[in-house]
Tab-separated table of C-alpha atoms in Angstrom:
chain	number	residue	atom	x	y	z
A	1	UNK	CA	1.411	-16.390	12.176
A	2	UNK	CA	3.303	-14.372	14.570
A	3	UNK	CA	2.090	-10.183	15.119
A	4	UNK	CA	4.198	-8.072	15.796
A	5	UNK	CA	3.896	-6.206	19.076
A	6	UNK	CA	2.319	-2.620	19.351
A	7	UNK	CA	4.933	-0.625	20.996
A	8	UNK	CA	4.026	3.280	22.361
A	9	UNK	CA	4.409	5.723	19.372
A	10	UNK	CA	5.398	8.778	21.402
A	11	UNK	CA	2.662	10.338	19.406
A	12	UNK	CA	-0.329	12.087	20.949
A	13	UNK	CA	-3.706	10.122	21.643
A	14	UNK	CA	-5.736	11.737	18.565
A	15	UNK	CA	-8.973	11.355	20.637
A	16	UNK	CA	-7.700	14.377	22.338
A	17	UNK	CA	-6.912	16.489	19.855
A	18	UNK	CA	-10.087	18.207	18.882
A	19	UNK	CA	-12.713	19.891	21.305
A	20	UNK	CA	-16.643	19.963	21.024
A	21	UNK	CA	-16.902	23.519	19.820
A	22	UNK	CA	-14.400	21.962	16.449
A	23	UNK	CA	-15.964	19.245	15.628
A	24	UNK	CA	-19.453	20.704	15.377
A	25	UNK	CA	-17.559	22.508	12.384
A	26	UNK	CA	-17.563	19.362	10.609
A	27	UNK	CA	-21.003	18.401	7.668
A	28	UNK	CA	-20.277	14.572	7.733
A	29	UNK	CA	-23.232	12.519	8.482
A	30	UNK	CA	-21.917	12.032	12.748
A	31	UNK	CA	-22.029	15.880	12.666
A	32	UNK	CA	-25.598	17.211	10.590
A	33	UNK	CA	-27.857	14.364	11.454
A	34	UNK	CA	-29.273	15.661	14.726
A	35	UNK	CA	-29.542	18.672	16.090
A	36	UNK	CA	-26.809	21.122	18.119
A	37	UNK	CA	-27.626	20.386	21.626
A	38	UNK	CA	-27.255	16.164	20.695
A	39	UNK	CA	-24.516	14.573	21.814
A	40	UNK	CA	-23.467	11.969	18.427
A	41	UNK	CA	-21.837	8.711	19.765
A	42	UNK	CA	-23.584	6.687	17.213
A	43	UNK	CA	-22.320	6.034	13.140
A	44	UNK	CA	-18.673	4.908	12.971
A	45	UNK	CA	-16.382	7.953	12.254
A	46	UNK	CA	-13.921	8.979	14.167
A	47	UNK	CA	-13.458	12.285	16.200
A	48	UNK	CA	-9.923	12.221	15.362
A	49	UNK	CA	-7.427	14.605	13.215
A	50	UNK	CA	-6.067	12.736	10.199
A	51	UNK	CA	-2.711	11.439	10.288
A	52	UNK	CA	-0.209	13.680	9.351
A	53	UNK	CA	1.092	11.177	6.468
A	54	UNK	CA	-2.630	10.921	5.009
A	55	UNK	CA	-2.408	14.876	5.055
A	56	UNK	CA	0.637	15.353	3.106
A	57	UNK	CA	0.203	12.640	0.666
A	58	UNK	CA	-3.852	14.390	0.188
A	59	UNK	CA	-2.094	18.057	0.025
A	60	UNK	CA	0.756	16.757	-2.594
A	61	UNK	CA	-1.776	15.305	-5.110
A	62	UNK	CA	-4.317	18.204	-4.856
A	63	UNK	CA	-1.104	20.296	-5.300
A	64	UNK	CA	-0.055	18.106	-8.632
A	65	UNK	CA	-3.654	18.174	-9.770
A	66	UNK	CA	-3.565	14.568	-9.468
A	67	UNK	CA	-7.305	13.938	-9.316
A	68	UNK	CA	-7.746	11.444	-12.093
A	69	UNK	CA	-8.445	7.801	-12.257
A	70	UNK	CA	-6.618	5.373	-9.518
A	71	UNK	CA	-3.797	3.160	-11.416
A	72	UNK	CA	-1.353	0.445	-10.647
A	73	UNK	CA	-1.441	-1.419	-7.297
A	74	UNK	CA	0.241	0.701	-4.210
A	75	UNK	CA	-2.678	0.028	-2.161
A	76	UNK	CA	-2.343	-4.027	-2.400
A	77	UNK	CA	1.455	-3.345	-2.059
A	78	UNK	CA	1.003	-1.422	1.124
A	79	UNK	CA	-1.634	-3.748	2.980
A	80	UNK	CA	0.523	-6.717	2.182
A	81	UNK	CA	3.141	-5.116	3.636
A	82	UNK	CA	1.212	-3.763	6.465
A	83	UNK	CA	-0.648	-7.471	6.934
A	84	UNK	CA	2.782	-9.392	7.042
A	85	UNK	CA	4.242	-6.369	9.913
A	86	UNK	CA	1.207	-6.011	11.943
A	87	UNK	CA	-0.089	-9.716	11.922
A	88	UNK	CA	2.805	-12.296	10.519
A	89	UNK	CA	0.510	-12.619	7.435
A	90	UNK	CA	2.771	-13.029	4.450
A	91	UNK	CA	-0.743	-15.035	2.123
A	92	UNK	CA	-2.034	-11.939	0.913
A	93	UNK	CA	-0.699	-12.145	-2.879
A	94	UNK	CA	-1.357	-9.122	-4.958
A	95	UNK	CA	-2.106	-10.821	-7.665
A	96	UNK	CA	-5.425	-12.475	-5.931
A	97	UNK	CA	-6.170	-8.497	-4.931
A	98	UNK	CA	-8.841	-6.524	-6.989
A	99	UNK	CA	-9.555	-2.470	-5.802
A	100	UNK	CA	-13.722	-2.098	-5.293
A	101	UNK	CA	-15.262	1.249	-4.165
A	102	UNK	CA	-15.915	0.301	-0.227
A	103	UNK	CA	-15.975	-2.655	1.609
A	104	UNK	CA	-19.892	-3.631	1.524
A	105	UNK	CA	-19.988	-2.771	-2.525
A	106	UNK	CA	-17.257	-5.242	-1.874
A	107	UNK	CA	-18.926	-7.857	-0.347
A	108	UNK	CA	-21.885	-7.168	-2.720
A	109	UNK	CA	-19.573	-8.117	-5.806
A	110	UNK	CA	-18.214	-11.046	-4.038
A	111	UNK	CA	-21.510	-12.711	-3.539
A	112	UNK	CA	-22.641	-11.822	-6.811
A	113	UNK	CA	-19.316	-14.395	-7.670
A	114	UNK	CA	-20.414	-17.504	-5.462
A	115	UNK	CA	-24.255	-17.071	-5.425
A	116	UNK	CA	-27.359	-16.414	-7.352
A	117	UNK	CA	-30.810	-15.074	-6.844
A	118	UNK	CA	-32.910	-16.578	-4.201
A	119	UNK	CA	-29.870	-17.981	-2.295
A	120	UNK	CA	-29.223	-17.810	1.309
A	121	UNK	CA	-26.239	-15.732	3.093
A	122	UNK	CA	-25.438	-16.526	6.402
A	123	UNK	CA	-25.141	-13.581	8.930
A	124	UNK	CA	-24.491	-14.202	12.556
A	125	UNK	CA	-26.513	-11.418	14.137
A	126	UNK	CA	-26.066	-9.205	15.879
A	127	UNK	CA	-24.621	-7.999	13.271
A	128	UNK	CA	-23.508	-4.769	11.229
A	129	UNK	CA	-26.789	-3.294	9.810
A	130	UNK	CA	-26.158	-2.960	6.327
A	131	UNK	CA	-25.497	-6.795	6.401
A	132	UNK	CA	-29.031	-7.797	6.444
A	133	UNK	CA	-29.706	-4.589	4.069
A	134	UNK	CA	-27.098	-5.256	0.933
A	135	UNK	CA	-27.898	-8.977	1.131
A	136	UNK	CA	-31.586	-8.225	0.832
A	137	UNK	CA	-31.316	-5.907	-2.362
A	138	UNK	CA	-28.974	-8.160	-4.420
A	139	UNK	CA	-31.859	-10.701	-3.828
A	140	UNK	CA	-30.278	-13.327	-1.593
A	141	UNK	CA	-31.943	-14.730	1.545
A	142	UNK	CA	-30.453	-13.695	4.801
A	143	UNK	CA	-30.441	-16.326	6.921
A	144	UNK	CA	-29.535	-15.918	11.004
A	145	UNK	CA	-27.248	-17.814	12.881
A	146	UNK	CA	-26.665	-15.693	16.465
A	147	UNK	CA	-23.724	-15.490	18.251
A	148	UNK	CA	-24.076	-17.483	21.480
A	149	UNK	CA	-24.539	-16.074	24.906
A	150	UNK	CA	-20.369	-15.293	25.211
A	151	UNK	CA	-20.861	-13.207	22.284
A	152	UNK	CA	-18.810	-15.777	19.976
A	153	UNK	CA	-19.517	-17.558	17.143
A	154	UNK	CA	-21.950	-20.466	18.142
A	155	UNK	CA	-21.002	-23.583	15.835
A	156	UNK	CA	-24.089	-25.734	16.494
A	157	UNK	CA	-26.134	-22.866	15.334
A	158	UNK	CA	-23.723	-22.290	12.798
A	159	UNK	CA	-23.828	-25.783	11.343
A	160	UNK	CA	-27.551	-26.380	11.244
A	161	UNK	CA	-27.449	-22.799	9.394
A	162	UNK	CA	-25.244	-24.158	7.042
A	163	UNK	CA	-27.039	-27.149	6.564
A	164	UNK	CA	-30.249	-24.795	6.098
A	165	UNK	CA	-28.532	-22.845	3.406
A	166	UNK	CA	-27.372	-25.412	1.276
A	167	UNK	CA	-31.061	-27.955	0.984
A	168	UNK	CA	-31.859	-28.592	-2.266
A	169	UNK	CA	-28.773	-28.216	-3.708
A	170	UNK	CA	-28.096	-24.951	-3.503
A	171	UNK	CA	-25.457	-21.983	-3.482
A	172	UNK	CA	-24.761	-20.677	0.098
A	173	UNK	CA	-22.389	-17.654	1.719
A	174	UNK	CA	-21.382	-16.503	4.653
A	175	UNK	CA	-20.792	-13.556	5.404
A	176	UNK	CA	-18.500	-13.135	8.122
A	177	UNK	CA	-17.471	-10.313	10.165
A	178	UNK	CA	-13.962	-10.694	11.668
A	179	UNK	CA	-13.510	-8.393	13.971
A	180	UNK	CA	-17.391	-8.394	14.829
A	181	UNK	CA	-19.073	-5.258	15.350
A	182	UNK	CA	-21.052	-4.549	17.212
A	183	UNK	CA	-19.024	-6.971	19.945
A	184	UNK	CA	-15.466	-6.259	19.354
A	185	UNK	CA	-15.101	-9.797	19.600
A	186	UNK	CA	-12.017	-11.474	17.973
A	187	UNK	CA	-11.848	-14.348	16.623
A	188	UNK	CA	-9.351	-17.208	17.259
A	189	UNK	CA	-7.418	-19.327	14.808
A	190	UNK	CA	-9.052	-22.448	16.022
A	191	UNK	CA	-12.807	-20.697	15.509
A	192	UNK	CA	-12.004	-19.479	12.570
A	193	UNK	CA	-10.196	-22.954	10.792
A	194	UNK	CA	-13.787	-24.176	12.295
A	195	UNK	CA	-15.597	-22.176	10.018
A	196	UNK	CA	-13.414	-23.255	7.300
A	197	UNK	CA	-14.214	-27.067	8.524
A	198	UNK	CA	-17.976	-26.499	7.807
A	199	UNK	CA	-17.812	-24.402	5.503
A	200	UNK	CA	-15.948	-27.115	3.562
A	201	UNK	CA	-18.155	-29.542	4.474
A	202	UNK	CA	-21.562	-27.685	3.570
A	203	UNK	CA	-20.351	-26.281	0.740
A	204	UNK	CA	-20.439	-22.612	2.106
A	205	UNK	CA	-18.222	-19.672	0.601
A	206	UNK	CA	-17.048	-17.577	3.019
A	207	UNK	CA	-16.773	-14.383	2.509
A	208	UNK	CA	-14.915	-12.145	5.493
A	209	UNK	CA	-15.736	-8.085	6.125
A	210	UNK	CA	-12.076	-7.674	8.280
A	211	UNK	CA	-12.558	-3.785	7.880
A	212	UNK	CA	-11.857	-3.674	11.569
A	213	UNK	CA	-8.588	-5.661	11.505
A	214	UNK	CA	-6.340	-2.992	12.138
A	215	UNK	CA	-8.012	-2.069	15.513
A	216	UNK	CA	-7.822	-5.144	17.738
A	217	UNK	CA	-5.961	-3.584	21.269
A	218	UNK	CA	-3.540	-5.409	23.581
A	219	UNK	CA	-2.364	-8.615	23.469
A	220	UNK	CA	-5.049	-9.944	20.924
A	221	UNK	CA	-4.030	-10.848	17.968
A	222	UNK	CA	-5.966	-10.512	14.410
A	223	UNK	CA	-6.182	-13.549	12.262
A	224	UNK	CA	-6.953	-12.974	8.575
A	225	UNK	CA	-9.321	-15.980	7.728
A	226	UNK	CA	-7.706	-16.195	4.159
A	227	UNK	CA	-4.908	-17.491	6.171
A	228	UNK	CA	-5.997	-20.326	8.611
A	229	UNK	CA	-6.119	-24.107	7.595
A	230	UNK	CA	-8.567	-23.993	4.746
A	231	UNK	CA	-9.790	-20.572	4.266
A	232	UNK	CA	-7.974	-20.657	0.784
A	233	UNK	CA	-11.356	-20.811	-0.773
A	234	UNK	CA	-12.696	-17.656	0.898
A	235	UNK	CA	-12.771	-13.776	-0.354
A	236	UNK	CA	-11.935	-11.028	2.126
A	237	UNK	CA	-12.543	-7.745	1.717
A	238	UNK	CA	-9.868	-4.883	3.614
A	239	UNK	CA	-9.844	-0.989	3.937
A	240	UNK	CA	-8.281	1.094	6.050
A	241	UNK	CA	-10.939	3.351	6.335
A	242	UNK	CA	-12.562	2.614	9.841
A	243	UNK	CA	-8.872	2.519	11.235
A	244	UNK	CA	-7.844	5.654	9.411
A	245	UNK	CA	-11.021	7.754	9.740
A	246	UNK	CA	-11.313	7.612	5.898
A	247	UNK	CA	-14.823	6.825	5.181
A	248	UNK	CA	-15.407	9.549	2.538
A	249	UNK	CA	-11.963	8.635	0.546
A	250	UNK	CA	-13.441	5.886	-0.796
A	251	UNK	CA	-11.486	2.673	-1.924
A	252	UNK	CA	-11.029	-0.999	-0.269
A	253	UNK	CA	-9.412	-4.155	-1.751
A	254	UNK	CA	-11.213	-7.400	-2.475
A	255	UNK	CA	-8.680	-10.030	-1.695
A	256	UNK	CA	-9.065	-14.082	-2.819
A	257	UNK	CA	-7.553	-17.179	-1.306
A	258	UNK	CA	-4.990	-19.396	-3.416
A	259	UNK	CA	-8.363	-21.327	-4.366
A	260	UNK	CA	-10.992	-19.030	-4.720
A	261	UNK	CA	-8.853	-16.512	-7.273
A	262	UNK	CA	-10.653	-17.914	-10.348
A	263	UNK	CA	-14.051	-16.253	-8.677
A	264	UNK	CA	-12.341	-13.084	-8.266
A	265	UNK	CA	-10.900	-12.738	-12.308
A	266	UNK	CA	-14.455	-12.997	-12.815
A	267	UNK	CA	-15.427	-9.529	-10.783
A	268	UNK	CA	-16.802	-7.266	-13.814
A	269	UNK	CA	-13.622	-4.698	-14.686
A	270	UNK	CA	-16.110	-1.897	-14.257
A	271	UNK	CA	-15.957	-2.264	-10.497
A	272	UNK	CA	-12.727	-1.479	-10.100
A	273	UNK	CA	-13.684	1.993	-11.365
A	274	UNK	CA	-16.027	3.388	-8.707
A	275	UNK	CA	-12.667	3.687	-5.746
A	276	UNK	CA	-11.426	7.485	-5.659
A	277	UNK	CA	-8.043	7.885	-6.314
A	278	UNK	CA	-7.506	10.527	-3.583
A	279	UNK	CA	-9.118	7.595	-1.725
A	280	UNK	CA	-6.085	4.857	-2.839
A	281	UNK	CA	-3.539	7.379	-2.462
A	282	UNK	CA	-4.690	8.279	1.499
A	283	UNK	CA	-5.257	4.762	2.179
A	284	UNK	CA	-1.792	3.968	0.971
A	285	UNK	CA	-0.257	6.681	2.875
A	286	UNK	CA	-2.087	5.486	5.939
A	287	UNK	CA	-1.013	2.173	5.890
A	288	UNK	CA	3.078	2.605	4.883
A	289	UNK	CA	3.586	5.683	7.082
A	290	UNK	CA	0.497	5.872	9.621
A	291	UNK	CA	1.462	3.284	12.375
A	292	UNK	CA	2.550	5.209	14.967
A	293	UNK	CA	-0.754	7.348	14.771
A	294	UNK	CA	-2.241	3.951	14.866
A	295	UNK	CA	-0.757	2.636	17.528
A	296	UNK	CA	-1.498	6.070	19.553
A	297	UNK	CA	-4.871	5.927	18.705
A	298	UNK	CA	-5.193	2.099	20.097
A	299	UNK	CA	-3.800	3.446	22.804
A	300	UNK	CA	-6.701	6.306	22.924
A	301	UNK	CA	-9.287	3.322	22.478
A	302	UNK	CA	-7.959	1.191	25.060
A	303	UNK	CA	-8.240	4.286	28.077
A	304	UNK	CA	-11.833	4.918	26.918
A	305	UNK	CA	-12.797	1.408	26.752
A	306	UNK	CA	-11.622	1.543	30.901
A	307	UNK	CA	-13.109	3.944	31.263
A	308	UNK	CA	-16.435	3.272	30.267
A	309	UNK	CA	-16.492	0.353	32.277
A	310	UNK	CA	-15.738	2.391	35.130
A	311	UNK	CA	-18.670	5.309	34.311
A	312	UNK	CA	-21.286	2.467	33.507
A	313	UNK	CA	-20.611	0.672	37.132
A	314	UNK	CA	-20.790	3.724	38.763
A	315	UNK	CA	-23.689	5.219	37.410
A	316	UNK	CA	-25.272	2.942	35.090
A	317	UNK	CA	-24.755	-0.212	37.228
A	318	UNK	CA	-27.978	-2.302	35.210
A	319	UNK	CA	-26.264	-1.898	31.639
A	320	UNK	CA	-24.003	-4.966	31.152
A	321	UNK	CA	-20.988	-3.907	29.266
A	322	UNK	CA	-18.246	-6.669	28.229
A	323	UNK	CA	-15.101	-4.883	26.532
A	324	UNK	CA	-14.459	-5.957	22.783
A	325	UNK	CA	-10.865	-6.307	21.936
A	326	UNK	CA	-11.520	-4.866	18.626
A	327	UNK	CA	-13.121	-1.919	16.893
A	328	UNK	CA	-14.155	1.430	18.354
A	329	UNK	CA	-17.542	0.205	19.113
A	330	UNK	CA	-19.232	-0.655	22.653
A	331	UNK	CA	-21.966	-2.738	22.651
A	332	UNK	CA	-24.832	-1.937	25.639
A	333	UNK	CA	-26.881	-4.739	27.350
A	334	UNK	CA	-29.893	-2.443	28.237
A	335	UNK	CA	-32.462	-4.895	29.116
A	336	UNK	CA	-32.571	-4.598	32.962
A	337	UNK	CA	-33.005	-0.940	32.730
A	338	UNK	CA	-36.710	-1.389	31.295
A	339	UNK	CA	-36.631	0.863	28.338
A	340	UNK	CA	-38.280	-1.460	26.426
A	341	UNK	CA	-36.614	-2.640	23.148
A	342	UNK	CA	-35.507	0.573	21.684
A	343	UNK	CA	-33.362	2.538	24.297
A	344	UNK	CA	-31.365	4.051	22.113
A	345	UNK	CA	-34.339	6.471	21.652
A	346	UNK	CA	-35.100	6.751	25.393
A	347	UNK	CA	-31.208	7.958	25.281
A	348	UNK	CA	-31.975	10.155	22.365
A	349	UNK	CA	-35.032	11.907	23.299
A	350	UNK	CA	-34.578	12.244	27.430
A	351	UNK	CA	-30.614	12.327	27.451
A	352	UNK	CA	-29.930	14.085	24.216
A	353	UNK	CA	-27.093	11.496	23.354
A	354	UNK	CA	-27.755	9.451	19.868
A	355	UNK	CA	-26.715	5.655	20.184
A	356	UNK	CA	-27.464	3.185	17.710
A	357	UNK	CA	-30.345	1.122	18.173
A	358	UNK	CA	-29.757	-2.308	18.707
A	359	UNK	CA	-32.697	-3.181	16.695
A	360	UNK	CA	-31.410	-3.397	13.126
A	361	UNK	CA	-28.811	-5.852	14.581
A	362	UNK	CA	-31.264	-8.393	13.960
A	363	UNK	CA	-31.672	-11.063	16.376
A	364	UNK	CA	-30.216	-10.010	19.740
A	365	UNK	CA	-30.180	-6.585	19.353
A	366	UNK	CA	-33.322	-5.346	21.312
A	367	UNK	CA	-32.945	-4.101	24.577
A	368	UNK	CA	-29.067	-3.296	23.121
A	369	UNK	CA	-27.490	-0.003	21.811
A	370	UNK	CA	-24.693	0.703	20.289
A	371	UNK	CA	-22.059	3.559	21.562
A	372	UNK	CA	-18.762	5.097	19.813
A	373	UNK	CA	-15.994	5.391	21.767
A	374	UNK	CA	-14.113	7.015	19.041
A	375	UNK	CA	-13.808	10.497	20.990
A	376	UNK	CA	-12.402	12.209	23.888
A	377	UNK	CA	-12.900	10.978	27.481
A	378	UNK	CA	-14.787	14.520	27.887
A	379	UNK	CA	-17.201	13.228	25.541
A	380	UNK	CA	-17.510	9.791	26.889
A	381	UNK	CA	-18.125	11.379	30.147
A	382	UNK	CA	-20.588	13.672	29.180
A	383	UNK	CA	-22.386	11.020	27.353
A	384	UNK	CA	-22.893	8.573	30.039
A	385	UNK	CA	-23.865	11.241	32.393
A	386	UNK	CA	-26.505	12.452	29.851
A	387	UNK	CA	-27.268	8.669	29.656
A	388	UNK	CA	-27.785	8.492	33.548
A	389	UNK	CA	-29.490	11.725	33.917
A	390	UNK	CA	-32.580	10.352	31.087
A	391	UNK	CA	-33.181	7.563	33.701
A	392	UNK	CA	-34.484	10.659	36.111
């Protein structure tokens, strides 16, 4: 596969567009969970404008009263066309697509597909949150392989996971998050046609959360795991709501490998009623006509990644910070500043900045917080020096 290359959209970096005093205006959970004088850098939405296309298209169907029941497939049409554009993906057959609510109701259906009660589902920690917390309510054993030192996949731990999952005989997942929040890290072809290798071997379904694929930066390039050397078997699950800033429009698309689309025909037809069709028709608009926001926005992401690096070194020298080249997330090595294994409240209560705690990670997250660089560089700034100034 072959991306194509991000080119400069002439449109203005979003993260700019909106000031302090406007975005307190907003009641989404970033906005109402803490109090006025807290600066929110923590859940993943976006301090952004929507794009202008995801306006109109919104504006046109309130207009039309068209507030029913989602129909047809545009959104499958539009992320295949978007997929085979942005990342030389031409596999994703929307036929093999089925429309679920979000991505983690998502991933909850697809396990329900390839395991039962009691089984184990592989996580590589640390890892999104609601990983360990949607696995543990469907009844399935989370099981924790952690990402090696580099932050990458580590396929010795990996393996004997594997091997873990599948004793006496039975079902196994993983669950695999490509791009990987909290890290931004990106995985290759050749790590990913690994997984497929032992996941073949073991027995393993995959299952990939690539909610974060459109928002790898600069030369990186996204690889869909349904579309390396054997990851025909495995179920991905897509949205363009973390790229888009679309959280509350709900709707995502469950997509299945040329070998696994038997397990998706067998996804209950009631699930493909809980998406909002306001949600399929922004998400559609996003993806046809919202590149060059996109691209402007990568842009945005890229500056304030520098630029953290260059505000942690000069006033937070003891917090080891490696750039992701994915997501909208920064992930803080906190452990030589001796805060303990929570600093995210240290940050909170002394600095008046909310992080997420690296605790709920799971393995590897103490001593780690997690920061959104989805904002202005005003914000950034002001959060790192509220960050420095709790140290006092």
């Amino acid at each position: 596969m072959t991306s194509i290359p991000h080119g400069t959209s002439g449109e203005p970096n979003p993260l700019r567009a909106l000031d302090l005093d406007r975005l307190r205006r907003r009641t989404s959970m970033k906005w109402r969970t803490y109090p006025d004088d807290v600066l929110p850098l923590w859940v993943a939405e976006m301090d952004v404008p929507l794009a202008e296309p995801v306006v109109r298209a919104l504006t046109d169907a309130l207009a039309l009263g068209d507030t029913g029941y989602p129909a047809g497939t545009p959104y499958a049409e539009a992320l295949a066309e978007f997929a085979e554009k942005r990342w030389g993906w031409t596999g994703l057959d929307v036929g093999r697509t089925a429309i679920v609510p979000d991505v983690m109701l998502g991933v909850v259906e697809m396990l329900r597909l390839v395991t039962g009660p009691g089984d184990a589902v592989v996580v590589n920690p640390p890892v999104y949150p609601p990983f360990f917390q949607f696995v543990a309510h469907m009844d399935r054993r989370v099981l924790q392989a952690p990402l090696g030192a580099d932050l990458r996949i580590d396929f010795g731990v990996l393996e004997e996971s594997f091997r873990q999952a599948v004793a006496g005989g039975r079902r196994a997942a993983f669950l695999l998050c490509s791009p990987h929040n909290p890290t931004g890290t990106v995985h290759t072809t050749e790590e990913l046609s690994a997984v497929a290798h032992l996941a073949e071997q073991y027995g393993v379904r995959v299952v990939a959360d690539e909610i974060h694929a459109p928002l790898v930066v600069g030369d990186t390039d996204f690889v869909p795991y349904l579309g390396v050397p054997g990851g025909g078997r495995g179920l991905s699950l897509m949205s363009a709501s973390k790229a888009f800033n679309l959280a509350g429009l709900k709707a995502a698309l469950a997509i299945a490998g040329p070998e696994s689309a038997a397990d998706l025909a067998l996804m209950p037809e009631e699930v493909s009623h809980g998406p909002s069709h306001l949600g399929v028709i922004a998400h559609t608009a996003a993806l046809r006509e919202g590149t060059a926001w996109l691209d402007a926005l990568l842009a945005g992401l890229d500056e304030n990644r520098r630029l953290l690096a260059e505000l942690l070194a000069e006033h937070l020298p003891a917090i080891a910070y490696r750039p992701g080249d994915a997501t909208y997330l920064a992930w803080l090595d906190c452990r030589a500043l001796g805060l303990g294994d929570d600093p995210a409240d240290v940050f909170l209560h002394r600095g008046r900045v909310a992080l997420n705690s690296g605790l709920p990670f799971g393995m590897g997250g103490a001593g780690h917080v997690r920061l959104n660089l989805a904002t202005s560089p005003e914000i950034v700034t002001e959060a790192v020096r509220r960050m420095a100034a709790a140290l006092e």
